XYZ file of C-alpha atoms in Angstrom:
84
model
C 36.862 -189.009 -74.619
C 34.813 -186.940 -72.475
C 30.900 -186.530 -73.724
C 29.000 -183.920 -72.446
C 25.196 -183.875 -71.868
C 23.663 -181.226 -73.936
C 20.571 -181.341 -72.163
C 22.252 -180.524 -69.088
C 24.646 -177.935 -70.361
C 21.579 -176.342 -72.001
C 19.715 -176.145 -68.469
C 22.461 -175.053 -66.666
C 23.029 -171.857 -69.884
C 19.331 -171.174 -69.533
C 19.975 -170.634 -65.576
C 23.088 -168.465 -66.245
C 20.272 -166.219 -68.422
C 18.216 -166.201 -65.600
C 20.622 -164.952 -63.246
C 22.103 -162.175 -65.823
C 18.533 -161.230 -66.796
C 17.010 -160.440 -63.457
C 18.672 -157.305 -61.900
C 17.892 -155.577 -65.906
C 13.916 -156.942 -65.498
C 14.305 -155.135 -62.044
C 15.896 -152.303 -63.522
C 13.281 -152.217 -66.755
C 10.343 -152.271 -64.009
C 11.627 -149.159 -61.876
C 11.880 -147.849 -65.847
C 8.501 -148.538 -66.367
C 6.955 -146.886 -63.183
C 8.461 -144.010 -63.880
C 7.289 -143.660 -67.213
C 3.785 -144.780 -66.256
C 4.213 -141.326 -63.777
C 5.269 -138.841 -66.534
C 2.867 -140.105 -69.310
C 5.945 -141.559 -71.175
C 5.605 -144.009 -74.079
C 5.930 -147.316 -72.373
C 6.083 -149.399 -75.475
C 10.052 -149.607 -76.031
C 10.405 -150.780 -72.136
C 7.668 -153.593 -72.736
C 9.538 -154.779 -75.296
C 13.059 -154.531 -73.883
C 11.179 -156.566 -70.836
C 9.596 -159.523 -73.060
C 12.774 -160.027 -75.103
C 14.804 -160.623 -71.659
C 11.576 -163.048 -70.281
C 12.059 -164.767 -74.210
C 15.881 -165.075 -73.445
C 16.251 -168.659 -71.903
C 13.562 -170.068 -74.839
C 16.019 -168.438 -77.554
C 15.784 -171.173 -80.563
C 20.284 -170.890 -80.607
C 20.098 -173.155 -77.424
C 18.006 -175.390 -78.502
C 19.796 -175.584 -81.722
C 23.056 -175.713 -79.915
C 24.764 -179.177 -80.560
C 28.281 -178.635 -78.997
C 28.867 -176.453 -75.940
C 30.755 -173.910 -78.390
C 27.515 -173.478 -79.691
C 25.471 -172.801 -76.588
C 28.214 -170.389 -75.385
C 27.980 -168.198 -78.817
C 24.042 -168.411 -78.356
C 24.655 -165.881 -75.804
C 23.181 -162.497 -76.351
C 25.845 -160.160 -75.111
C 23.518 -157.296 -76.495
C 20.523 -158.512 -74.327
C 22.076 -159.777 -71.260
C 25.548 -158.456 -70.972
C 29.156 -160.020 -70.655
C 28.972 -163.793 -71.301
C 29.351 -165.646 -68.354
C 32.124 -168.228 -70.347
């Protein structure tokens, strides 16, 4: 029987975030200064920005008991294509 170690598999999801979520923080911030240039409402790009920061400290990995689990806890919305 093979076990795996959650807290592991859990780091090693929260890196895969990481790696999905920077190019769209990049993206959001080039976003940003341009609104900050034409006055725009910024408020919907902050957000959009925290809730990809909040990603890897999502409650569903922590939760996560079975790699199944941490592999659904992926937010396909947020991030894109799941890496699995």
């Amino acid at each position: 029987m093979i076990n795996i170690n959650m807290d592991k598999a859990r780091d090693i999801h929260r890196d895969k975030i990481r790696q999905a979520r920077n190019p769209k923080l990049a993206a959001k911030d080039v976003e940003f200064q341009r609104a900050l240039e034409t006055g725009a409402d910024t408020s919907a790009i902050v957000a959009a920005k925290q809730a990809l920061r909040d990603a890897p400290a999502s409650a569903a990995i922590e939760a996560a008991t079975t790699p199944d689990e941490l592999k659904a806890s992926w937010n396909a919305e947020l991030l894109g294509d799941s890496p699995y």
